[in-house]
Short mmCIF file of C-alpha atoms and ligand atoms in Angstrom, two decimals:
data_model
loop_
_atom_site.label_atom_id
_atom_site.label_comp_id
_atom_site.label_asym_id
_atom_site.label_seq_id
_atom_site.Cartn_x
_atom_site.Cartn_y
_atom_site.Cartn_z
CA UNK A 272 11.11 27.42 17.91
CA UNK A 273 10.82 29.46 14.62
CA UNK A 274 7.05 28.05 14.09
CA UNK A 275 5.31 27.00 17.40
CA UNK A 276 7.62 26.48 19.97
CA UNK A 277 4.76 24.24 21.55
CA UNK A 278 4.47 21.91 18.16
CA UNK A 279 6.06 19.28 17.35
CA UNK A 280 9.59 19.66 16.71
CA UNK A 281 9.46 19.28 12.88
CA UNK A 282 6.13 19.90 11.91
CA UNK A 283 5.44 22.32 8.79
CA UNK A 284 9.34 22.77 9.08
CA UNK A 285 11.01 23.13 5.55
CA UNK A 286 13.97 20.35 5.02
CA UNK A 287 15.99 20.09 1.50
CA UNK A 288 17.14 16.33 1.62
CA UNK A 289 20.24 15.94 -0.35
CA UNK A 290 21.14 12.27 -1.30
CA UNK A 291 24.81 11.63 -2.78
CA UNK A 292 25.56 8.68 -4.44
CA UNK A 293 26.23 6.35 -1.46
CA UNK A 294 24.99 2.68 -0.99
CA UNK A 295 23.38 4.51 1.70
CA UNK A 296 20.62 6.17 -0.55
CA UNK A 297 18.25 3.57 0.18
CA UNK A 298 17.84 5.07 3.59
CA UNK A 299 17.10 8.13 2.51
CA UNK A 300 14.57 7.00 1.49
CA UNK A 301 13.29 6.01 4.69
CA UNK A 302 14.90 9.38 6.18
CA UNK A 303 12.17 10.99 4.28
CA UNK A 304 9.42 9.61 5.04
CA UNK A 305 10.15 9.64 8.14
CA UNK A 306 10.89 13.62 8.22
CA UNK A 307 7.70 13.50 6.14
CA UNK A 308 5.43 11.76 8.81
CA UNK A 309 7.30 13.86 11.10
CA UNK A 310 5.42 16.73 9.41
CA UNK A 311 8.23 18.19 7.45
CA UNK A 312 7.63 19.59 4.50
CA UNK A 313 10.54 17.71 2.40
CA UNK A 314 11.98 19.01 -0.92
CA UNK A 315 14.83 16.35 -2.04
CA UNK A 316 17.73 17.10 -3.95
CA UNK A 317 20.25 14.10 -5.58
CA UNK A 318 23.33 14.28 -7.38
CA UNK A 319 23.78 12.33 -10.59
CA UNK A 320 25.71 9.54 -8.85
CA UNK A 321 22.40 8.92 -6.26
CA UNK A 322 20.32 8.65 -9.26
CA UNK A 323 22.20 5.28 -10.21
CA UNK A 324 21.56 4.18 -6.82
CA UNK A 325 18.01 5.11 -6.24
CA UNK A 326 14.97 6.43 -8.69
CA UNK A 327 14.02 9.93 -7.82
CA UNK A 328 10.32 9.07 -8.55
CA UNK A 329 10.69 7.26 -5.08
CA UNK A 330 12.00 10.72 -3.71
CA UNK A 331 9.18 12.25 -5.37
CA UNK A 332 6.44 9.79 -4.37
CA UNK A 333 7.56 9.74 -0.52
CA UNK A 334 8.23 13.79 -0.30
CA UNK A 335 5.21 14.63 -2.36
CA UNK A 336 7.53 17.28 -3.88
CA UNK A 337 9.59 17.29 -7.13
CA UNK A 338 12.90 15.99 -6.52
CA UNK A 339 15.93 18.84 -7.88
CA UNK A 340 18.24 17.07 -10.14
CA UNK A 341 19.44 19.71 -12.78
CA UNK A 342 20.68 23.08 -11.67
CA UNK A 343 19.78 24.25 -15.16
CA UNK A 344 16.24 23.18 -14.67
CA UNK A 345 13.23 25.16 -12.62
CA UNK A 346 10.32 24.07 -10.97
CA UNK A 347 9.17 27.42 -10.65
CA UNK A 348 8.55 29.73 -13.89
CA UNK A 349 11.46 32.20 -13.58
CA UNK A 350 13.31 31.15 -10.42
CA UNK A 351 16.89 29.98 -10.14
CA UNK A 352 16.55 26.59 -8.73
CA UNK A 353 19.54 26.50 -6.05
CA UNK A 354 18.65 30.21 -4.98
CA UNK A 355 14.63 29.16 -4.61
CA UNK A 356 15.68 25.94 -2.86
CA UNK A 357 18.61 27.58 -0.93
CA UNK A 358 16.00 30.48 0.78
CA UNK A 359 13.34 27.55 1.30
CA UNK A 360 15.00 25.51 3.46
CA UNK A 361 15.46 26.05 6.83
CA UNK A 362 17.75 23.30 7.08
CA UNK A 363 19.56 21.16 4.39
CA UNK A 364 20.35 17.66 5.64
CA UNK A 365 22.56 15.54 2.97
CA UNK A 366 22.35 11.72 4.14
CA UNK A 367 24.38 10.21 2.83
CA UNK A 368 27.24 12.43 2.05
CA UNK A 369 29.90 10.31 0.26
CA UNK A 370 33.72 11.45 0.68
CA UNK A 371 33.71 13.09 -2.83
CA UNK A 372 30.62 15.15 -2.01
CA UNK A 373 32.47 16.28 1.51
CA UNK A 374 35.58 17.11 -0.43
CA UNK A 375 33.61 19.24 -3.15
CA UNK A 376 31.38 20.65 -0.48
CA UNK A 377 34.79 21.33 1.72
CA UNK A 378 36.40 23.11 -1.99
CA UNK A 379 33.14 25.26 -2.23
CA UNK A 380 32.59 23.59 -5.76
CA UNK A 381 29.35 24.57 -6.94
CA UNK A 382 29.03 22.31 -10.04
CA UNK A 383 25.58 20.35 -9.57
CA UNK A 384 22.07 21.37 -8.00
CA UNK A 385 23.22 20.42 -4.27
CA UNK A 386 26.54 22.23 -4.16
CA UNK A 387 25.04 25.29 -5.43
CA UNK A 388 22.11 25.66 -3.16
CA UNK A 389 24.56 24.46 -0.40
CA UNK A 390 26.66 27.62 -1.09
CA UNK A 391 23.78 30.06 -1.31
CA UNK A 392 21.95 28.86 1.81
CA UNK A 393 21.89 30.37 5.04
CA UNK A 394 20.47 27.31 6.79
CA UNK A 395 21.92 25.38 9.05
CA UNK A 396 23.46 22.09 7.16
CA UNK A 397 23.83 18.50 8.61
CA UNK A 398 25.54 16.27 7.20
CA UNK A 399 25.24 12.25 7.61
CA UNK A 400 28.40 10.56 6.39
CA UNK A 401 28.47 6.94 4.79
CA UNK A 402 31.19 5.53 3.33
CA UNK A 403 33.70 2.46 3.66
CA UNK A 404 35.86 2.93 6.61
CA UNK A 405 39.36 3.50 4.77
CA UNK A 406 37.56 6.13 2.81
CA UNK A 407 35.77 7.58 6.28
CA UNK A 408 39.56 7.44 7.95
CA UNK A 409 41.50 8.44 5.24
CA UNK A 410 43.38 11.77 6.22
CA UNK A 411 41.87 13.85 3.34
CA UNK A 412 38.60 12.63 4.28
CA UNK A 413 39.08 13.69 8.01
CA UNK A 414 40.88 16.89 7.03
CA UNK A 415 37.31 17.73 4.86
CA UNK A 416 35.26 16.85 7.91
CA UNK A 417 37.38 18.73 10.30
CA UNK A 418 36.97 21.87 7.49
CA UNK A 419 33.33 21.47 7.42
CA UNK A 420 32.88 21.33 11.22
CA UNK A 421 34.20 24.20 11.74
CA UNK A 422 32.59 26.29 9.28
CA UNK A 423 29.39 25.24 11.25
CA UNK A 424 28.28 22.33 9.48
CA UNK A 425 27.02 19.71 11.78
CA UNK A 426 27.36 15.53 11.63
CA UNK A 427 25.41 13.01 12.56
CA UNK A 428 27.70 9.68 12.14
CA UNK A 429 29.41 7.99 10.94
CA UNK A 430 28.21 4.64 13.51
CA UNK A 431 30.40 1.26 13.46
CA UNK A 432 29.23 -1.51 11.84
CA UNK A 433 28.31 -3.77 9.24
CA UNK A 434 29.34 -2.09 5.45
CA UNK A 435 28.04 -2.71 2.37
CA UNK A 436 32.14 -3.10 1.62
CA UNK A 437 31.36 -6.90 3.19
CA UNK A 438 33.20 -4.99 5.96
CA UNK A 439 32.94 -4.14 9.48
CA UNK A 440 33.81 -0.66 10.95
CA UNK A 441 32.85 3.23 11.58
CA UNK A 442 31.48 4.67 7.73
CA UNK A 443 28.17 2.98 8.40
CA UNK A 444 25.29 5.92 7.32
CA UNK A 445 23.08 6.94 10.59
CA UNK A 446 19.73 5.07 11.40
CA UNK A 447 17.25 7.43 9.80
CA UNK A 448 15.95 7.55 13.41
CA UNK A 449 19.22 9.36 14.29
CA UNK A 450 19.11 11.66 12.05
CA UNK A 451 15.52 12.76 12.19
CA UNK A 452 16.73 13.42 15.97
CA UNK A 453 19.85 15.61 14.81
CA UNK A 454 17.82 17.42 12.18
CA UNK A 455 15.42 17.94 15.59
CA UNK A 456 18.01 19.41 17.49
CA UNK A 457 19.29 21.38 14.69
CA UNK A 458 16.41 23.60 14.64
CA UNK A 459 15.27 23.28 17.89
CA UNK A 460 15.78 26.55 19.82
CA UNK A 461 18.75 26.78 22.06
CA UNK A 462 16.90 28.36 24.52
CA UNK A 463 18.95 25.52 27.48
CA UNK A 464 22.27 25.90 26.10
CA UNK A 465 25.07 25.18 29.39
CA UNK A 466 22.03 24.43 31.63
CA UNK A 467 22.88 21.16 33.78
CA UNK A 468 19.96 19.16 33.27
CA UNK A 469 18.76 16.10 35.45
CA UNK A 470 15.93 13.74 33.84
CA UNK A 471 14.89 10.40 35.39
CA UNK A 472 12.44 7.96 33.71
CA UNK A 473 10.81 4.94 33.69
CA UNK A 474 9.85 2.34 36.81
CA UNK A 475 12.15 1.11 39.43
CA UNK A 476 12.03 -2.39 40.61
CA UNK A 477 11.95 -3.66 44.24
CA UNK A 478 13.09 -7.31 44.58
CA UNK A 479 11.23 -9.81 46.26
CA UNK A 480 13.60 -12.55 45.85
CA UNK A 481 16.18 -13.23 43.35
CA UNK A 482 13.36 -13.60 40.71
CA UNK A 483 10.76 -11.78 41.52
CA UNK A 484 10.22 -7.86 41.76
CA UNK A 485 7.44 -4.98 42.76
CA UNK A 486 7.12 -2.47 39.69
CA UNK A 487 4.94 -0.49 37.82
CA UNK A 488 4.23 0.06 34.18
CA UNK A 489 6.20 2.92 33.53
CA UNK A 490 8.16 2.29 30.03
CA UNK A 491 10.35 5.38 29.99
CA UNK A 492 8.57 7.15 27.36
CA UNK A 493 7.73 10.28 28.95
CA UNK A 494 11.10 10.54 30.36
CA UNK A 495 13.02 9.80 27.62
CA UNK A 496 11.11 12.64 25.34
CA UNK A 497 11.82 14.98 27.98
CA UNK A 498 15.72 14.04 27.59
CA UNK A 499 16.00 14.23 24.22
CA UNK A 500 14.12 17.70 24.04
CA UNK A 501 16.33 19.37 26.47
CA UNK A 502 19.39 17.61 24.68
CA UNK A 503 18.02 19.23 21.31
CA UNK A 504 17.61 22.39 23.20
CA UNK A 505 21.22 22.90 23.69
CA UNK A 506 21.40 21.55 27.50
CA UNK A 507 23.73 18.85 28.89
CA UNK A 508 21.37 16.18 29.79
CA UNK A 509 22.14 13.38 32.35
CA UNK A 510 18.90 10.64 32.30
CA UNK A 511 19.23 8.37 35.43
CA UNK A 512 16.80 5.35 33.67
CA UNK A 513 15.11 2.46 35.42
CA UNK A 514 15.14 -0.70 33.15
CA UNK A 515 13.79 -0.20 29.53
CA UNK A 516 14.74 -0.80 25.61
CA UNK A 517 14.32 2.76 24.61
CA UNK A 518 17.64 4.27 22.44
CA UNK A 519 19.17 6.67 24.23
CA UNK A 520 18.55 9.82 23.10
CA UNK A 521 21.65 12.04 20.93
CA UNK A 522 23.82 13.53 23.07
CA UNK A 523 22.69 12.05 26.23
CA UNK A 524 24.22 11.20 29.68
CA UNK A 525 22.46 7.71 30.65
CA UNK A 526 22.66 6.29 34.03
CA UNK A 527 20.79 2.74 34.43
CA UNK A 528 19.33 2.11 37.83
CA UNK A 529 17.30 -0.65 38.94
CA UNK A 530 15.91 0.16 42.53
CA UNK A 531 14.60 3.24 44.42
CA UNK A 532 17.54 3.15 46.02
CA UNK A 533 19.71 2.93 43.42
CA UNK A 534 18.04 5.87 41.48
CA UNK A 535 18.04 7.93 44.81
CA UNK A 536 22.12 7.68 45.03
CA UNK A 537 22.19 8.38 40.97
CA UNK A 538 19.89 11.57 41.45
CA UNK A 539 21.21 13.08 45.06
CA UNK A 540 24.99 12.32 44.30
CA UNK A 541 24.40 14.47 40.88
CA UNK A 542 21.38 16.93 42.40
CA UNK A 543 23.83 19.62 43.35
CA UNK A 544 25.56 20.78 39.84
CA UNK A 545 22.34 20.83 38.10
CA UNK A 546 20.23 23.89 37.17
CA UNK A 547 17.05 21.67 36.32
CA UNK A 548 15.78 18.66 38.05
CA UNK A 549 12.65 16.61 36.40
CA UNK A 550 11.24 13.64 37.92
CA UNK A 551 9.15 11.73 35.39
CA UNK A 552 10.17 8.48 36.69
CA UNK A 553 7.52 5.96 38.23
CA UNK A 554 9.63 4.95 41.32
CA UNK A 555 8.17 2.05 43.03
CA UNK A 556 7.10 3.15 46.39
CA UNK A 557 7.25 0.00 48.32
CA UNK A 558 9.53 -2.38 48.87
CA UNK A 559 9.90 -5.60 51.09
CA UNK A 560 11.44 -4.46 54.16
CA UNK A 561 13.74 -7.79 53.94
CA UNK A 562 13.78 -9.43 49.98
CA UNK A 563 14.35 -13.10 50.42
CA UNK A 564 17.44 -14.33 49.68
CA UNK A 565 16.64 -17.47 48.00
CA UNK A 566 13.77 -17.96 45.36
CA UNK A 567 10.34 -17.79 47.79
CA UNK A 568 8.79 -21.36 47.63
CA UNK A 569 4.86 -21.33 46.39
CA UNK A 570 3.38 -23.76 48.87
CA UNK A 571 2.35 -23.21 52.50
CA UNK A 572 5.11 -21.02 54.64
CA UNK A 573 6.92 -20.59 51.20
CA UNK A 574 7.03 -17.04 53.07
CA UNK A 575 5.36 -14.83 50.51
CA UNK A 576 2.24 -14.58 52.70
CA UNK A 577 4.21 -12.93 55.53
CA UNK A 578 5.64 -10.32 53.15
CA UNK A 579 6.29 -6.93 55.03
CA UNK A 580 6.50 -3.87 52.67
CA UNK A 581 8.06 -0.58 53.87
CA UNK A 582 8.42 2.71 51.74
CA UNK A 583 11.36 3.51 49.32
CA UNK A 584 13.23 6.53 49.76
CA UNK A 585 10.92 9.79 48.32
CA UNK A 586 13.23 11.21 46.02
CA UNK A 587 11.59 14.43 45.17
CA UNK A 588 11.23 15.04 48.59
CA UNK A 589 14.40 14.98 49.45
CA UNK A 590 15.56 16.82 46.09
CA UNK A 591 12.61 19.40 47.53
CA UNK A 592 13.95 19.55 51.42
CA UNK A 593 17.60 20.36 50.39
CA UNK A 594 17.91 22.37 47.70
CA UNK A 595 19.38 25.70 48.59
CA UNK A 596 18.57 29.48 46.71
CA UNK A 597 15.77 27.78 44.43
CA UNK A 598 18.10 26.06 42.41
CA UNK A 599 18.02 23.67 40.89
CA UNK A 600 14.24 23.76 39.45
CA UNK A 601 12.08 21.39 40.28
CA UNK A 602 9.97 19.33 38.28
CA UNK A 603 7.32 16.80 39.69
CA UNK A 604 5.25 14.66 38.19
CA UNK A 605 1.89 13.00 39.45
CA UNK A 606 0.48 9.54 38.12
CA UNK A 607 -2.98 9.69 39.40
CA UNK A 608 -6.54 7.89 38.47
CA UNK A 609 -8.43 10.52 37.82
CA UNK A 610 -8.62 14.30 37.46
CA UNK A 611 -5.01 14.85 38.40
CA UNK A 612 -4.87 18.54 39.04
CA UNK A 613 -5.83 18.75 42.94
CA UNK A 614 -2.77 15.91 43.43
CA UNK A 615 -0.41 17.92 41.09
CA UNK A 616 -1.60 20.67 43.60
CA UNK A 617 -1.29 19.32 46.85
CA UNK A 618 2.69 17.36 45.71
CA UNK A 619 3.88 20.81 44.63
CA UNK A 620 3.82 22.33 48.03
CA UNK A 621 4.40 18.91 50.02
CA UNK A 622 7.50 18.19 47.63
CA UNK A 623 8.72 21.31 47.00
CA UNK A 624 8.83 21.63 43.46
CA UNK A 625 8.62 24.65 41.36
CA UNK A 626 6.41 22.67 38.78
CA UNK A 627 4.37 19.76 39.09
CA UNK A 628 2.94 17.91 35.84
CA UNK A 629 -0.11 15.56 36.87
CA UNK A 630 -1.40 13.13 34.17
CA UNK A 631 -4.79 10.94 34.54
CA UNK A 632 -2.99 7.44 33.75
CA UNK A 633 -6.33 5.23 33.01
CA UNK A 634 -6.99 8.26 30.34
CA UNK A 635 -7.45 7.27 27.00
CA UNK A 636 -4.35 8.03 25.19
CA UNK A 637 -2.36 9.16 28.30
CA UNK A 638 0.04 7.74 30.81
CA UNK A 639 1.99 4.28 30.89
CA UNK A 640 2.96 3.04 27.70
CA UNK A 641 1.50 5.12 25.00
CA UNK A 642 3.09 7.38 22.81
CA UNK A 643 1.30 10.42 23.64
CA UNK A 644 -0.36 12.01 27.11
CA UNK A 645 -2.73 14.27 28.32
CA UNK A 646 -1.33 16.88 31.07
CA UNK A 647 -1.96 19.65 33.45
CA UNK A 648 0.90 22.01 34.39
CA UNK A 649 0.79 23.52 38.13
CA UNK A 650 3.23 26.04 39.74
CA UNK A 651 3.40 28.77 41.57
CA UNK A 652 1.32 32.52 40.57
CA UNK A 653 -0.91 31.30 37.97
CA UNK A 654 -3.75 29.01 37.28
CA UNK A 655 -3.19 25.24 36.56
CA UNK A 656 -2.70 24.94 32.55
CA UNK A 657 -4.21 22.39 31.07
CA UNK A 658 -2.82 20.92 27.46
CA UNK A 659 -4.39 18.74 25.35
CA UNK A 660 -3.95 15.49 24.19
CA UNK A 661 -0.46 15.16 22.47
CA UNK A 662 3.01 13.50 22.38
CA UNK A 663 5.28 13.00 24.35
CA UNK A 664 7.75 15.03 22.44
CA UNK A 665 4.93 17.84 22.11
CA UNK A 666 4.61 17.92 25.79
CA UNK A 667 8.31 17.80 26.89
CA UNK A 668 8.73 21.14 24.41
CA UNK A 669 6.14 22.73 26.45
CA UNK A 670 7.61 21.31 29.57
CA UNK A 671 10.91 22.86 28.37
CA UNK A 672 9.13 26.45 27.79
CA UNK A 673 7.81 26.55 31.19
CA UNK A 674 10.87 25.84 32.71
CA UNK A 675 12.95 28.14 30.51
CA UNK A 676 10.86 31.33 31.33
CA UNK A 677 11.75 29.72 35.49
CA UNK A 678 15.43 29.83 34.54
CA UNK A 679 15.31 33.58 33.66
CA UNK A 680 12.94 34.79 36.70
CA UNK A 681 14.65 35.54 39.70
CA UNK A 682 14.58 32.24 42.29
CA UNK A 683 12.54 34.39 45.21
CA UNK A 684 9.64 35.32 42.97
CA UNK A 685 9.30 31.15 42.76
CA UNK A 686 10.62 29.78 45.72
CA UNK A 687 8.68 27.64 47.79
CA UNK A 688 11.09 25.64 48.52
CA UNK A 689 11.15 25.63 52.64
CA UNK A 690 7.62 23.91 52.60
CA UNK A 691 9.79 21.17 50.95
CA UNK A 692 12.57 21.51 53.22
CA UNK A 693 10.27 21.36 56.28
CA UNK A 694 8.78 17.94 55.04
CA UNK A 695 11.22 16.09 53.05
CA UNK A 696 14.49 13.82 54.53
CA UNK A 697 17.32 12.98 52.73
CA UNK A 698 17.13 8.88 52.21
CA UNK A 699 14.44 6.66 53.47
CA UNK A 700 10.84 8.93 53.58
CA UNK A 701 7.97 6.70 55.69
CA UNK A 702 5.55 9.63 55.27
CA UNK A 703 2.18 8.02 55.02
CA UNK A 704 1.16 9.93 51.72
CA UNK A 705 3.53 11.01 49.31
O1 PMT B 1052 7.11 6.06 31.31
P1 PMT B 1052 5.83 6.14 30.50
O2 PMT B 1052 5.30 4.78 30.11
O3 PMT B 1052 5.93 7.10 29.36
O4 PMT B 1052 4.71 6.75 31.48
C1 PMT B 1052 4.82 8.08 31.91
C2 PMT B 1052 4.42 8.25 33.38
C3 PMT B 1052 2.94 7.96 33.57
C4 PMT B 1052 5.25 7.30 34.27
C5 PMT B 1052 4.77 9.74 33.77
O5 PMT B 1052 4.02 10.60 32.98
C6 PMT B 1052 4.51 10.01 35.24
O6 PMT B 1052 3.41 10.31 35.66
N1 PMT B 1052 5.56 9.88 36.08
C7 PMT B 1052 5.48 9.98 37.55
C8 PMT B 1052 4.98 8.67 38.12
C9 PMT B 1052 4.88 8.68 39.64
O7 PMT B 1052 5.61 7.98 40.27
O8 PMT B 1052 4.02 9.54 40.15
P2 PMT B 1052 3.71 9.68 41.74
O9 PMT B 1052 2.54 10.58 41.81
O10 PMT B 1052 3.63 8.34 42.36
O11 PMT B 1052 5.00 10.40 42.30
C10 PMT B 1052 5.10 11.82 42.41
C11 PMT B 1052 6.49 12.29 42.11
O12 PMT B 1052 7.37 11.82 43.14
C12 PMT B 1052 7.08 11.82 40.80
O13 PMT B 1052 7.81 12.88 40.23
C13 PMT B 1052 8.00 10.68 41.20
O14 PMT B 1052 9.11 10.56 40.32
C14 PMT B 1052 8.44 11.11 42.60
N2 PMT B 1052 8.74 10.01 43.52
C15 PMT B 1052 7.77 9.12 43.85
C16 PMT B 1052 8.05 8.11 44.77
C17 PMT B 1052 9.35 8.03 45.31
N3 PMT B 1052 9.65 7.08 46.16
N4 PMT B 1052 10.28 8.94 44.95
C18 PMT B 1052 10.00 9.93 44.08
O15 PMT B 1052 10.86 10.76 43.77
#
């Protein structure tokens, strides 16, 4: 990343926010202060029609920034406003772009503040349609789009839904969410562009009986940030998911699994064409060796007092035992209570990984659940590195870096991988410790 490729993806990263004169303004709103507590620094921009729509002073208020409205005007003694605000930004995201700001933009008309700068920046420029959907589909609209595309511009939307027409269909703007991801992966560094990449998150379940399962607290988190980095990264990301309400991320694969053996036959059926394999997921590692077919009953010889667990299949091991010429990478993780680093350790050699990342789970601010998490790093040559408390999205980037510096070094310097191969089975894995 141009800033600290460590960081979080937009912080202290300079974003002009151009709002056209869409119902869709009043997200913007919301787009900025999201980008804002994002830690972007925001400058907005709106054309005369968004002005009718929304007051700038709420531009101004929520960007902390004087909002451009005059291309005549200056905020700085001296400068030319679009050229100032053109060099500034390192990206220029206009949410909502109407279908008469497309077709200007697509003409090269330079007439207000936002075409201008537009025309004189060198920043990459995404663009979040919102319009009605005979206006989105109309063949001058699409021939714009199609222009603008291919003179690099990007899109985010437009989604299906409800309009402010009274209408249903696609023209609806992007979630803010969605584009604060897009404007991610538009300056993220493409540092994983055509790498195959393999992510699995959160818990699996084992069923008891037909209502009742063994799980964990695993909510996805950590393996959903990892996706959505790589995606932003430039790789093609396939997330195999136990059961959770998280959005998938832009631009990613998603495979739902429920069971350890479900996710095993998701991750081995795929394990082969990928260049990258991380395994963030909390699989459950027991499972009844026979799950009652009918609900179990509560009382005496209901049956759930003779319950006889056996292990689920060890993915990673497996993943570990039969990968061939150190590819692909392999990425570990270790839930542990307490320092994690001797664990982290002791699973890179018996799995086989290339990198293991061990977090304390009962750590304040770490683990199941929260939003952010406390790691160490282990592989193969160096010392264990330890990074401090951050989020998730912090520590997938520096996941990311580790592995990209892997994917350039030749596979003997860091292959390990016949201690893996010696230990692990394909399938079913009823090693005592894993
Ligand atoms: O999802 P969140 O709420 O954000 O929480 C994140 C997390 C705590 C789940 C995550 O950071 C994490 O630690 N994931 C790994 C959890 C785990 O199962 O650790 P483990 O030490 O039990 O397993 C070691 C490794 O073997 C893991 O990569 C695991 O995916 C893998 N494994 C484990 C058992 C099994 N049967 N098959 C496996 O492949």
């Amino acid at each position: 990343m141009a800033t600290d490729a460590k960081g979080e993806p937009l912080v202290g990263r300079r974003i002009i926010l151009g709002v056209t004169g869409g119902i869709a303004a009043y997200k913007s709103a919301e787009l900025c202060r999201r980008l804002v507590g994002a830690g972007a620094e925001v400058h907005c921009v709106m054309t005369e029609a968004a002005t009718k729509l929304v007051g700038p002073i709420t531009f101004e208020a929520l960007s902390g920034n004087p909002v451009g409205l005059d291309a005549f005007a200056s905020s700085e003694p001296g400068a030319i406003e679009h050229i100032r605000l053109a060099s500034l930004g390192e990206l220029v995201v206009v949410a909502p772009a109407t279908a008469s700001f497309m077709a200007r933009y697509a003409s090269g008309l330079a007439e207000d503040l936002l075409g201008a700068l537009l025309l004189a920046t060198k920043a990459p420029v995404l663009l979040a349609p919102g319009m009605n959907t005979n206006m989105w589909e109309h063949s001058a609209t699409q021939a714009n789009a199609a222009l603008l595309r291919q003179r690099g511009a990007r899109f985010v939307g437009p989604e299906e839904g409800d309009l402010a027409c009274r209408t249903r269909g696609v023209g609806r703007m992007a979630e803010p969410d969605r584009i604060l991801e897009a404007a991610e992966a538009a300056l993220a560094p493409q540092d994983l562009v055509r790498m195959k990449v393999l992510v699995t998150a959160g818990a699996t379940r084992e069923a008891l009986d037909p209502v009742r399962f063994l799980s964990n607290h695993s909510t996805g988190k950590m393996g959903f940030a990892l996706a959505r980095a790589a995606a932003s990264r430039g790789a093609k990301v396939v997330l195999v998911s136990g059961p959770t309400s998280l959005p998938t991320p832009l631009g990613v694969e998603r495979v739902d699994v429920l069971s350890a053996e479900e996710m095993a036959s998701a991750v081995l059926g795929r394990s082969r064409s990928q260049d990258v394999i991380v395994k963030a997921a909390a699989v459950t590692d027991w499972r009844p060796a026979t799950p009652a077919p009918r609900k179990l009953k509560k009382g005496p010889g209901g049956g759930a007092e003779r319950l006889i667990l056996e292990r689920t299949p060890d993915i990673l091991a497996s993943l570990g035992g039969s990968r061939r010429g150190g590819r692909p990478i392999l990425v570990g993780f270790a839930a542990e209570t307490g320092d994690p680093t001797a664990e982290a350790e002791r699973k890179l050699e018996a799995k086989g990984c290339d990198l293991v990342v061990g977090n304390d789970v009962t750590a304040e601010g770490a683990g199941f659940g929260a939003d952010t998490n406390r790691v160490v790093i282990v592989g193969r040559g160096g010392p264990p590195e330890q990074l401090p408390l951050a989020s998730k999205a912090t520590i997938a980037h520096a996941l990311w870096d580790r592995v990209a510096t892997l994917l350039v070094s030749p596979p003997r310097a860091r292959s390990k991988e016949g201690v893996g191969r010696a230990r692990g089975r394909s399938g079913t894995n009823r090693r005592s410790k894993a």
